[in-house]
Short mmCIF file of C-alpha atoms and ligand atoms in Angstrom, two decimals:
data_model
loop_
_atom_site.label_atom_id
_atom_site.label_comp_id
_atom_site.label_asym_id
_atom_site.label_seq_id
_atom_site.Cartn_x
_atom_site.Cartn_y
_atom_site.Cartn_z
CA UNK A 1 -76.80 9.67 -8.35
CA UNK A 2 -73.98 7.04 -8.15
CA UNK A 3 -70.77 8.93 -9.14
CA UNK A 4 -68.11 7.40 -12.02
CA UNK A 5 -63.90 6.60 -11.52
CA UNK A 6 -63.69 10.28 -13.04
CA UNK A 7 -59.93 8.88 -14.00
CA UNK A 8 -61.50 6.81 -16.60
CA UNK A 9 -62.63 10.30 -18.50
CA UNK A 10 -59.36 11.46 -18.46
CA UNK A 11 -58.36 8.68 -21.10
CA UNK A 12 -57.68 8.41 -24.40
CA UNK A 13 -59.36 6.55 -25.61
CA UNK A 14 -58.51 3.26 -27.77
CA UNK A 15 -57.60 4.92 -31.07
CA UNK A 16 -55.08 3.50 -32.14
CA UNK A 17 -56.68 -0.29 -33.46
CA UNK A 18 -59.80 1.60 -34.33
CA UNK A 19 -58.54 3.91 -36.10
CA UNK A 20 -56.37 1.43 -38.26
CA UNK A 21 -59.94 -1.34 -38.34
CA UNK A 22 -61.24 2.37 -39.97
CA UNK A 23 -58.87 2.52 -42.42
CA UNK A 24 -58.73 -0.74 -43.64
CA UNK A 25 -62.53 -1.51 -43.61
CA UNK A 26 -62.65 1.82 -45.76
CA UNK A 27 -60.16 0.78 -48.40
CA UNK A 28 -61.38 -2.33 -48.59
CA UNK A 29 -64.72 -1.56 -49.85
CA UNK A 30 -62.83 1.03 -52.57
CA UNK A 31 -60.69 -2.33 -53.60
CA UNK A 32 -62.62 -5.52 -53.31
CA UNK A 33 -59.90 -7.94 -55.01
CA UNK A 34 -56.83 -6.54 -52.59
CA UNK A 35 -55.48 -9.52 -50.82
CA UNK A 36 -54.45 -8.06 -47.40
CA UNK A 37 -51.72 -8.91 -45.15
CA UNK A 38 -51.76 -8.53 -41.77
CA UNK A 39 -48.54 -7.54 -40.30
CA UNK A 40 -50.15 -5.21 -37.28
CA UNK A 41 -50.48 -8.57 -35.58
CA UNK A 42 -49.83 -8.51 -31.58
CA UNK A 43 -51.42 -12.01 -31.59
CA UNK A 44 -49.19 -14.85 -32.05
CA UNK A 45 -51.49 -18.02 -35.04
CA UNK A 46 -49.48 -21.81 -34.50
CA UNK A 47 -51.21 -24.29 -33.00
CA UNK A 48 -50.29 -25.00 -29.60
CA UNK A 49 -46.98 -27.05 -28.52
CA UNK A 50 -48.35 -30.63 -28.63
CA UNK A 51 -46.90 -30.87 -24.92
CA UNK A 52 -49.17 -28.70 -23.77
CA UNK A 53 -51.57 -30.36 -26.03
CA UNK A 54 -51.70 -33.80 -24.25
CA UNK A 55 -51.51 -32.59 -21.21
CA UNK A 56 -54.27 -30.66 -21.47
CA UNK A 57 -55.93 -34.12 -23.07
CA UNK A 58 -54.86 -35.82 -19.42
CA UNK A 59 -56.25 -32.68 -17.21
CA UNK A 60 -59.75 -32.81 -18.53
CA UNK A 61 -59.74 -36.82 -18.02
CA UNK A 62 -58.56 -36.37 -14.29
CA UNK A 63 -61.39 -34.09 -13.46
CA UNK A 64 -64.17 -36.06 -14.76
CA UNK A 65 -63.49 -38.78 -11.73
CA UNK A 66 -64.12 -37.80 -8.90
CA UNK A 67 -60.98 -39.60 -7.22
CA UNK A 68 -58.99 -37.03 -9.15
CA UNK A 69 -61.61 -34.47 -9.46
CA UNK A 70 -59.97 -30.87 -8.56
CA UNK A 71 -61.73 -27.64 -7.49
CA UNK A 72 -59.89 -24.36 -6.56
CA UNK A 73 -56.66 -24.71 -6.45
CA UNK A 74 -54.12 -22.34 -3.83
CA UNK A 75 -54.88 -19.08 -5.92
CA UNK A 76 -50.13 -18.51 -6.20
CA UNK A 77 -50.38 -21.77 -8.15
CA UNK A 78 -50.64 -25.53 -8.09
CA UNK A 79 -46.63 -26.17 -6.66
CA UNK A 80 -46.22 -28.46 -10.53
CA UNK A 81 -45.74 -25.50 -12.23
CA UNK A 82 -44.61 -22.90 -9.42
CA UNK A 83 -41.49 -25.61 -8.65
CA UNK A 84 -40.65 -26.37 -12.45
CA UNK A 85 -40.51 -22.29 -13.71
CA UNK A 86 -38.55 -21.29 -10.44
CA UNK A 87 -36.38 -24.34 -11.83
CA UNK A 88 -36.25 -23.78 -14.68
CA UNK A 89 -36.23 -19.85 -15.73
CA UNK A 90 -34.20 -19.12 -12.01
CA UNK A 91 -32.48 -22.31 -10.39
CA UNK A 92 -30.85 -23.01 -14.07
CA UNK A 93 -29.47 -19.49 -14.12
CA UNK A 94 -28.14 -19.20 -11.06
CA UNK A 95 -30.70 -16.95 -9.23
CA UNK A 96 -33.18 -18.01 -6.17
CA UNK A 97 -36.27 -17.59 -6.12
CA UNK A 98 -38.87 -18.75 -3.03
CA UNK A 99 -41.54 -20.80 -3.99
CA UNK A 100 -43.47 -18.12 -2.15
CA UNK A 101 -42.64 -14.98 -3.97
CA UNK A 102 -44.61 -16.78 -6.64
CA UNK A 103 -47.56 -16.17 -7.95
CA UNK A 104 -49.14 -17.14 -10.86
CA UNK A 105 -52.34 -15.89 -12.74
CA UNK A 106 -54.77 -16.17 -16.03
CA UNK A 107 -51.83 -13.91 -17.09
CA UNK A 108 -48.96 -11.17 -17.11
CA UNK A 109 -51.62 -8.45 -19.24
CA UNK A 110 -53.55 -8.76 -15.63
CA UNK A 111 -51.03 -8.35 -13.41
CA UNK A 112 -48.95 -6.08 -14.72
CA UNK A 113 -52.11 -3.57 -14.93
CA UNK A 114 -53.16 -4.70 -11.87
CA UNK A 115 -49.79 -4.05 -9.77
CA UNK A 116 -50.63 -0.50 -8.98
CA UNK A 117 -53.17 -1.28 -7.05
CA UNK A 118 -50.60 -2.01 -4.02
CA UNK A 119 -48.56 0.87 -4.46
CA UNK A 120 -49.98 4.85 -3.22
CA UNK A 121 -51.30 6.59 -4.86
CA UNK A 122 -48.76 9.57 -4.54
CA UNK A 123 -45.68 7.34 -6.40
CA UNK A 124 -44.62 9.18 -9.48
CA UNK A 125 -44.51 6.94 -12.23
CA UNK A 126 -42.02 6.52 -14.70
CA UNK A 127 -42.79 4.98 -18.87
CA UNK A 128 -40.91 4.77 -21.53
CA UNK A 129 -42.11 6.17 -25.01
CA UNK A 130 -43.33 4.85 -26.96
CA UNK A 131 -44.99 2.22 -24.43
CA UNK A 132 -47.41 -0.97 -24.08
CA UNK A 133 -49.81 1.28 -23.01
CA UNK A 134 -51.14 -1.73 -20.13
CA UNK A 135 -48.90 0.14 -16.98
CA UNK A 136 -49.78 3.74 -18.05
CA UNK A 137 -53.61 3.14 -18.31
CA UNK A 138 -53.55 2.01 -15.03
CA UNK A 139 -52.24 4.17 -13.45
CA UNK A 140 -54.13 6.80 -15.39
CA UNK A 141 -57.11 4.49 -14.22
CA UNK A 142 -55.40 4.28 -10.59
CA UNK A 143 -55.84 8.40 -10.34
CA UNK A 144 -51.34 8.75 -10.02
CA UNK A 145 -51.78 11.22 -12.88
CA UNK A 146 -52.98 14.66 -13.97
CA UNK A 147 -54.61 14.95 -17.93
CA UNK A 148 -53.61 14.37 -21.32
CA UNK A 149 -51.93 17.52 -22.51
CA UNK A 150 -51.54 18.43 -26.01
CA UNK A 151 -47.97 16.82 -27.11
CA UNK A 152 -49.65 13.13 -26.08
CA UNK A 153 -48.22 12.92 -22.52
CA UNK A 154 -50.06 13.51 -19.21
CA UNK A 155 -49.38 15.22 -16.82
CA UNK A 156 -47.19 13.88 -13.33
CA UNK A 157 -45.97 11.00 -15.46
CA UNK A 158 -42.12 10.40 -16.41
CA UNK A 159 -42.06 9.94 -20.24
CA UNK A 160 -37.98 8.12 -21.09
CA UNK A 161 -37.24 8.48 -24.21
CA UNK A 162 -36.86 6.22 -26.31
CA UNK A 163 -35.37 6.55 -30.41
CA UNK A 164 -32.42 5.48 -32.78
CA UNK A 165 -30.19 8.39 -30.67
CA UNK A 166 -30.27 6.71 -27.68
CA UNK A 167 -30.62 3.21 -29.44
CA UNK A 168 -33.97 3.01 -27.62
CA UNK A 169 -32.11 2.71 -24.32
CA UNK A 170 -33.33 4.82 -21.98
CA UNK A 171 -31.71 7.78 -20.04
CA UNK A 172 -32.36 7.47 -16.18
CA UNK A 173 -34.53 10.20 -15.53
CA UNK A 174 -33.20 13.35 -14.10
CA UNK A 175 -36.26 13.52 -10.97
CA UNK A 176 -36.81 11.82 -8.40
CA UNK A 177 -39.35 8.91 -9.83
CA UNK A 178 -40.88 5.58 -7.45
CA UNK A 179 -42.40 3.20 -9.44
CA UNK A 180 -40.35 2.57 -13.34
CA UNK A 181 -41.90 0.65 -15.94
CA UNK A 182 -39.71 -1.12 -18.40
CA UNK A 183 -40.39 -4.00 -20.99
CA UNK A 184 -37.46 -6.06 -22.23
CA UNK A 185 -37.38 -7.05 -25.21
CA UNK A 186 -39.39 -4.26 -25.50
CA UNK A 187 -42.84 -4.33 -27.12
CA UNK A 188 -43.43 -2.52 -29.20
CA UNK A 189 -39.48 -1.71 -30.43
CA UNK A 190 -38.48 -5.40 -30.15
CA UNK A 191 -35.37 -3.69 -28.33
CA UNK A 192 -33.21 -4.51 -25.60
CA UNK A 193 -31.84 -3.62 -22.48
CA UNK A 194 -27.59 -4.91 -22.17
CA UNK A 195 -26.47 -6.24 -18.90
CA UNK A 196 -25.19 -2.81 -18.44
CA UNK A 197 -27.74 -1.15 -18.76
CA UNK A 198 -30.37 -2.80 -16.95
CA UNK A 199 -27.87 -2.94 -14.23
CA UNK A 200 -27.85 1.62 -14.40
CA UNK A 201 -31.70 0.87 -13.36
CA UNK A 202 -30.80 -1.20 -10.96
CA UNK A 203 -28.80 1.13 -9.35
CA UNK A 204 -31.57 3.76 -9.60
CA UNK A 205 -34.00 2.11 -7.96
CA UNK A 206 -31.49 1.16 -5.23
CA UNK A 207 -30.70 4.45 -4.70
CA UNK A 208 -33.49 6.14 -5.16
CA UNK A 209 -35.77 3.75 -3.31
CA UNK A 210 -38.09 2.56 -6.27
CA UNK A 211 -39.43 -0.53 -7.69
CA UNK A 212 -38.64 -1.07 -10.93
CA UNK A 213 -41.72 -3.26 -12.74
CA UNK A 214 -39.86 -5.32 -15.42
CA UNK A 215 -42.09 -7.38 -18.43
CA UNK A 216 -40.05 -10.05 -19.12
CA UNK A 217 -43.28 -11.19 -21.35
CA UNK A 218 -41.01 -12.53 -24.32
CA UNK A 219 -37.89 -13.22 -22.76
CA UNK A 220 -37.95 -16.61 -24.88
CA UNK A 221 -36.98 -14.96 -27.66
CA UNK A 222 -33.85 -13.98 -26.73
CA UNK A 223 -31.35 -15.05 -29.01
CA UNK A 224 -27.99 -12.76 -27.58
CA UNK A 225 -25.76 -13.53 -24.77
CA UNK A 226 -25.42 -10.12 -23.18
CA UNK A 227 -29.07 -9.81 -23.17
CA UNK A 228 -30.49 -10.43 -19.63
CA UNK A 229 -33.69 -12.95 -19.48
CA UNK A 230 -34.15 -11.88 -16.10
CA UNK A 231 -33.55 -8.62 -13.94
CA UNK A 232 -32.25 -11.00 -11.19
CA UNK A 233 -29.41 -12.06 -13.24
CA UNK A 234 -28.75 -8.06 -12.13
CA UNK A 235 -26.62 -7.73 -8.50
CA UNK A 236 -29.29 -6.10 -6.46
CA UNK A 237 -31.92 -6.36 -8.27
CA UNK A 238 -33.89 -8.93 -5.94
CA UNK A 239 -34.41 -6.11 -3.48
CA UNK A 240 -35.85 -4.11 -6.10
CA UNK A 241 -37.55 -5.21 -8.81
CA UNK A 242 -41.16 -7.62 -9.97
CA UNK A 243 -40.59 -9.31 -12.66
CA UNK A 244 -43.82 -10.39 -14.76
CA UNK A 245 -43.64 -13.47 -17.60
CA UNK A 246 -45.93 -14.87 -19.61
CA UNK A 247 -46.69 -18.44 -21.34
CA UNK A 248 -48.53 -16.24 -24.11
CA UNK A 249 -45.53 -15.44 -26.33
CA UNK A 250 -43.74 -18.47 -25.19
CA UNK A 251 -45.41 -20.68 -25.58
CA UNK A 252 -48.55 -19.58 -27.47
CA UNK A 253 -50.78 -19.25 -24.94
CA UNK A 254 -52.92 -15.51 -25.64
CA UNK A 255 -56.08 -17.33 -25.87
CA UNK A 256 -55.09 -19.82 -23.27
CA UNK A 257 -54.40 -17.85 -20.34
CA UNK A 258 -51.01 -18.12 -17.67
CA UNK A 259 -48.55 -15.43 -16.48
CA UNK A 260 -46.51 -15.18 -13.09
CA UNK A 261 -45.21 -12.44 -11.43
CA UNK A 262 -41.84 -11.89 -9.00
CA UNK A 263 -42.74 -10.45 -5.80
CA UNK A 264 -39.14 -11.42 -3.70
CA UNK A 265 -40.09 -11.21 -0.31
CA UNK A 266 -36.84 -8.23 -0.35
CA UNK A 267 -38.73 -5.78 -2.28
CA UNK A 268 -40.12 -3.34 0.32
CA UNK A 269 -42.07 0.13 -0.06
CA UNK A 270 -42.70 2.61 2.43
CA UNK A 271 -46.24 2.45 4.72
CA UNK A 272 -47.53 5.95 6.04
CA UNK A 273 -46.18 5.37 9.82
CA UNK A 274 -42.53 4.97 8.54
CA UNK A 275 -42.29 1.11 8.66
CA UNK A 276 -40.84 -0.71 5.69
CA UNK A 277 -43.42 -2.98 4.69
CA UNK A 278 -42.86 -6.15 1.75
CA UNK A 279 -44.72 -6.21 -1.71
CA UNK A 280 -45.37 -9.40 -1.42
CA UNK A 281 -47.53 -10.19 1.88
CA UNK A 282 -49.49 -6.67 -0.02
CA UNK A 283 -50.15 -9.21 -3.49
CA UNK A 284 -50.60 -12.03 -1.56
CA UNK A 285 -53.27 -10.21 -0.05
CA UNK A 286 -54.41 -9.26 -2.91
CA UNK A 287 -54.37 -11.91 -5.75
CA UNK A 288 -56.16 -14.04 -2.57
CA UNK A 289 -59.07 -11.72 -2.11
CA UNK A 290 -59.34 -10.73 -5.90
CA UNK A 291 -58.53 -13.95 -7.91
CA UNK A 292 -58.82 -17.90 -7.94
CA UNK A 293 -56.85 -19.42 -9.40
CA UNK A 294 -56.10 -20.22 -12.93
CA UNK A 295 -57.66 -23.16 -14.85
CA UNK A 296 -55.65 -26.49 -13.47
CA UNK A 297 -56.00 -27.47 -17.17
CA UNK A 298 -54.26 -24.60 -17.55
CA UNK A 299 -52.15 -24.61 -15.08
CA UNK A 300 -51.32 -28.47 -16.22
CA UNK A 301 -50.77 -27.31 -19.91
CA UNK A 302 -48.21 -25.22 -18.63
CA UNK A 303 -46.37 -26.62 -16.69
CA UNK A 304 -45.86 -29.01 -19.78
CA UNK A 305 -43.38 -26.65 -21.47
CA UNK A 306 -40.68 -27.89 -19.16
CA UNK A 307 -40.74 -31.45 -19.85
CA UNK A 308 -37.88 -32.26 -22.78
CA UNK A 309 -40.12 -32.46 -25.01
CA UNK A 310 -41.96 -28.85 -24.66
CA UNK A 311 -38.55 -27.54 -24.38
CA UNK A 312 -37.62 -28.21 -28.02
CA UNK A 313 -41.89 -27.74 -29.08
CA UNK A 314 -41.43 -24.19 -27.66
CA UNK A 315 -37.96 -24.10 -29.03
CA UNK A 316 -38.62 -24.71 -32.92
CA UNK A 317 -42.49 -22.20 -31.95
CA UNK A 318 -40.20 -19.97 -30.84
CA UNK A 319 -37.53 -20.40 -34.10
CA UNK A 320 -40.49 -20.08 -36.13
CA UNK A 321 -41.71 -16.62 -35.63
CA UNK A 322 -37.62 -15.68 -35.25
CA UNK A 323 -36.88 -17.18 -38.63
CA UNK A 324 -39.98 -14.65 -40.14
CA UNK A 325 -38.70 -11.65 -37.86
CA UNK A 326 -35.55 -12.50 -39.64
CA UNK A 327 -36.77 -12.49 -43.20
CA UNK A 328 -38.89 -9.72 -42.71
CA UNK A 329 -36.04 -7.58 -41.15
CA UNK A 330 -33.37 -8.27 -43.98
CA UNK A 331 -36.21 -7.48 -46.41
CA UNK A 332 -36.69 -4.25 -45.14
CA UNK A 333 -33.36 -3.38 -45.03
CA UNK A 334 -32.50 -4.78 -48.95
CA UNK A 335 -35.09 -2.11 -49.82
CA UNK A 336 -33.59 0.52 -47.73
CA UNK A 337 -35.33 0.74 -45.23
CA UNK A 338 -33.55 1.07 -41.60
CA UNK A 339 -35.01 -1.27 -39.52
CA UNK A 340 -34.32 -2.25 -35.38
CA UNK A 341 -34.87 -4.97 -32.93
CA UNK A 342 -36.76 -8.65 -34.82
CA UNK A 343 -32.88 -10.32 -33.48
CA UNK A 344 -33.96 -11.24 -29.50
CA UNK A 345 -37.54 -10.04 -29.85
CA UNK A 346 -40.91 -10.72 -32.42
CA UNK A 347 -41.01 -7.50 -33.56
CA UNK A 348 -39.52 -5.90 -36.04
CA UNK A 349 -39.40 -1.75 -35.74
CA UNK A 350 -38.59 0.67 -38.97
CA UNK A 351 -37.45 3.93 -39.10
CA UNK A 352 -40.30 5.57 -41.76
CA UNK A 353 -38.57 6.48 -45.13
CA UNK A 354 -38.01 9.76 -46.06
CA UNK A 355 -39.59 10.87 -42.70
CA UNK A 356 -42.64 9.88 -42.94
CA UNK A 357 -45.36 10.36 -40.33
CA UNK A 358 -46.13 6.57 -39.03
CA UNK A 359 -49.58 7.42 -40.32
CA UNK A 360 -48.85 8.17 -44.20
CA UNK A 361 -46.06 5.38 -44.34
CA UNK A 362 -49.21 3.01 -42.82
CA UNK A 363 -51.12 4.57 -45.24
CA UNK A 364 -48.93 4.05 -48.49
CA UNK A 365 -48.49 0.22 -47.05
CA UNK A 366 -52.03 -0.33 -46.80
CA UNK A 367 -52.49 1.04 -51.25
CA UNK A 368 -49.45 0.46 -52.24
CA UNK A 369 -48.52 -3.20 -51.56
CA UNK A 370 -51.60 -4.37 -48.72
CA UNK A 371 -50.28 -4.78 -45.90
CA UNK A 372 -51.01 -3.56 -42.39
CA UNK A 373 -48.74 -2.31 -39.76
CA UNK A 374 -49.07 -0.33 -37.00
CA UNK A 375 -48.00 3.38 -37.53
CA UNK A 376 -45.22 3.91 -33.95
CA UNK A 377 -47.07 7.27 -32.84
CA UNK A 378 -49.78 5.11 -31.38
CA UNK A 379 -47.56 3.79 -28.94
CA UNK A 380 -46.57 7.75 -27.18
CA UNK A 381 -45.09 10.36 -29.06
CA UNK A 382 -41.60 9.25 -29.86
CA UNK A 383 -43.18 6.76 -31.90
CA UNK A 384 -43.69 9.46 -34.46
CA UNK A 385 -41.09 8.42 -37.48
CA UNK A 386 -41.66 4.47 -36.27
CA UNK A 387 -43.36 1.93 -37.56
CA UNK A 388 -43.99 -2.19 -36.30
CA UNK A 389 -44.47 -4.58 -38.03
CA UNK A 390 -44.27 -8.18 -35.63
CA UNK A 391 -43.58 -11.85 -36.15
CA UNK A 392 -46.05 -13.01 -35.66
CA UNK A 393 -47.85 -14.33 -39.72
CA UNK A 394 -47.31 -17.37 -41.01
CA UNK A 395 -44.13 -18.33 -42.84
CA UNK A 396 -46.21 -18.09 -45.62
CA UNK A 397 -47.46 -14.64 -45.73
CA UNK A 398 -44.73 -13.75 -43.75
CA UNK A 399 -42.67 -14.24 -47.54
CA UNK A 400 -45.16 -12.83 -48.79
CA UNK A 401 -45.10 -9.47 -47.57
CA UNK A 402 -41.67 -8.62 -47.46
CA UNK A 403 -41.39 -9.56 -50.71
CA UNK A 404 -43.59 -7.18 -52.21
CA UNK A 405 -42.35 -4.57 -50.29
CA UNK A 406 -39.02 -5.62 -51.65
CA UNK A 407 -40.47 -5.67 -55.14
CA UNK A 408 -43.62 -3.05 -55.12
CA UNK A 409 -42.47 -0.39 -52.69
CA UNK A 410 -41.47 2.61 -53.98
CA UNK A 411 -40.23 6.02 -52.77
C1 PLP B 1 -48.29 -10.37 -24.86
C2 PLP B 1 -48.41 -9.32 -23.81
C3 PLP B 1 -48.03 -9.86 -22.66
C4 PLP B 1 -48.51 -10.29 -22.14
O1 PLP B 1 -50.03 -10.66 -22.35
P1 PLP B 1 -51.21 -11.85 -21.50
O2 PLP B 1 -51.79 -11.56 -21.01
O3 PLP B 1 -49.38 -12.68 -20.54
O4 PLP B 1 -51.28 -12.60 -22.78
C5 PLP B 1 -47.41 -8.84 -20.93
N1 PLP B 1 -46.86 -7.03 -21.77
C6 PLP B 1 -46.74 -6.96 -23.18
C7 PLP B 1 -45.39 -6.33 -23.10
C8 PLP B 1 -46.56 -8.72 -23.79
O5 PLP B 1 -46.59 -7.61 -25.70
#
C-alpha cells in the first residue's frame, strides 16, 4: 500500500477558524435575532481600484483577438509588471534589484509556504510566537520539526516570543538558527519593527550565515517614517534576506491573486559538498518547474496600481482601512482596553481586560455585544491573553461595532 507523508499527521488541524465558526453558529442558533458584526476576518471587503479593473478589461479584450492573444508567459512574470514593481517599490527607495531577482506569483501565501523547499531539511527554523501559521505548518509538513508538545510548541523549532513586555519585537535567539521568518508589519499583532530592531536581525543573519524570510505583505499600510518598507533598506540585508510581497492587502487582490518574491543573487546557502549556491538559482528552477506563471489579465491589473491613477486609488483604499483601524483602536482605548497595532497595519491586537483568556474574551464579545474577533491564542501560545480585531470591514459596521464596545461592554 502507498504510504503517506507522516509529517502531515503532526499538524494541529485547522482548529482556530473551525472553532470560531462552531461558536458563532451555536450562538446564532440560540439567538436568531442577534445582529452579528464580524471583525475577525483577514480578508478585504472593498472593490478593486478602478485602474485595475480598467486594465483587466483591456487585457480580456486583447485575449479575444489572435493578433494580441497571449498564451504561456514568462514564469517569473511579464516585464511590464516586474519593471514597474522594481522602479516603484525599490529603485525609488534607493534599493537596486535586478530584473532576474524578482519572481511574480499567484500570491505570497504560496511563496512563503513553498520557499522552504529550497532549504535543507536540517536547517534550524525560527518563528515568532504568535505567528502567521503558514511559515510553521509548511516546515512541519516538510519534516523540519518534531512533534507538537503539550505547551503548544513543535519540537525542534525556535520560538521567538512577542508580547507587550518586549514591545512585540522578538529578542535574538540564544541558539544558532538558519531560517528566520519575520513578518513586518505583523499579522496578527499589527505591530512593526523599527530600523534599529530590523538591523539587529540582519546583523545576526550575517554573523550566523542565516537567511531571513521577510514577509512584507502589509508594507502599504506603514504610515510611520521609522518603519522600513522593505528589509533591503537595512544595510547588508541583500546578502541575507528574501522578501515576500503581495497585491492582496495593498490593492484588494485577495481573490484576484498576485504576489512576488525578491531573491537577491547575493543570498547564498551551502551545498553538501561545501560550495556556495545562490538561492535565486534554486528558486528559479523550482518556479519554472512547478509554476506556469500568473494570469496575463491579473498581471495587467497588478501593474495598473503603479499608474498615477492607480497610486491614488490604492492610497485611498489603504486609507479607508486605516481609518477603520484608527476608529477601532481609539474606541478600545476609550473603553479602557489596552490596544496595540493599528497604526502601520490593519490589525489591532488588544490585551484582554482582567487577564481573561483569549477564548473567554471571544465568548464575552460574541454574547454581550455580538462581535466576532479572533482569539490571540489561536496564533501561538504567546497570543494567550490577546485578541485580534481587523480593520478590513466596511465603515458602517466598524463604527457600529466600536459604539457597542464603548457603550455596552462591561467588565
Ligand atoms: C494576507 C497575507 C499574505 C498574502 O497572502 P496572499 O497569498 O498574497 O493573498 C501574506 N502574509 C501574511 C502574513 C498575510 O496576512
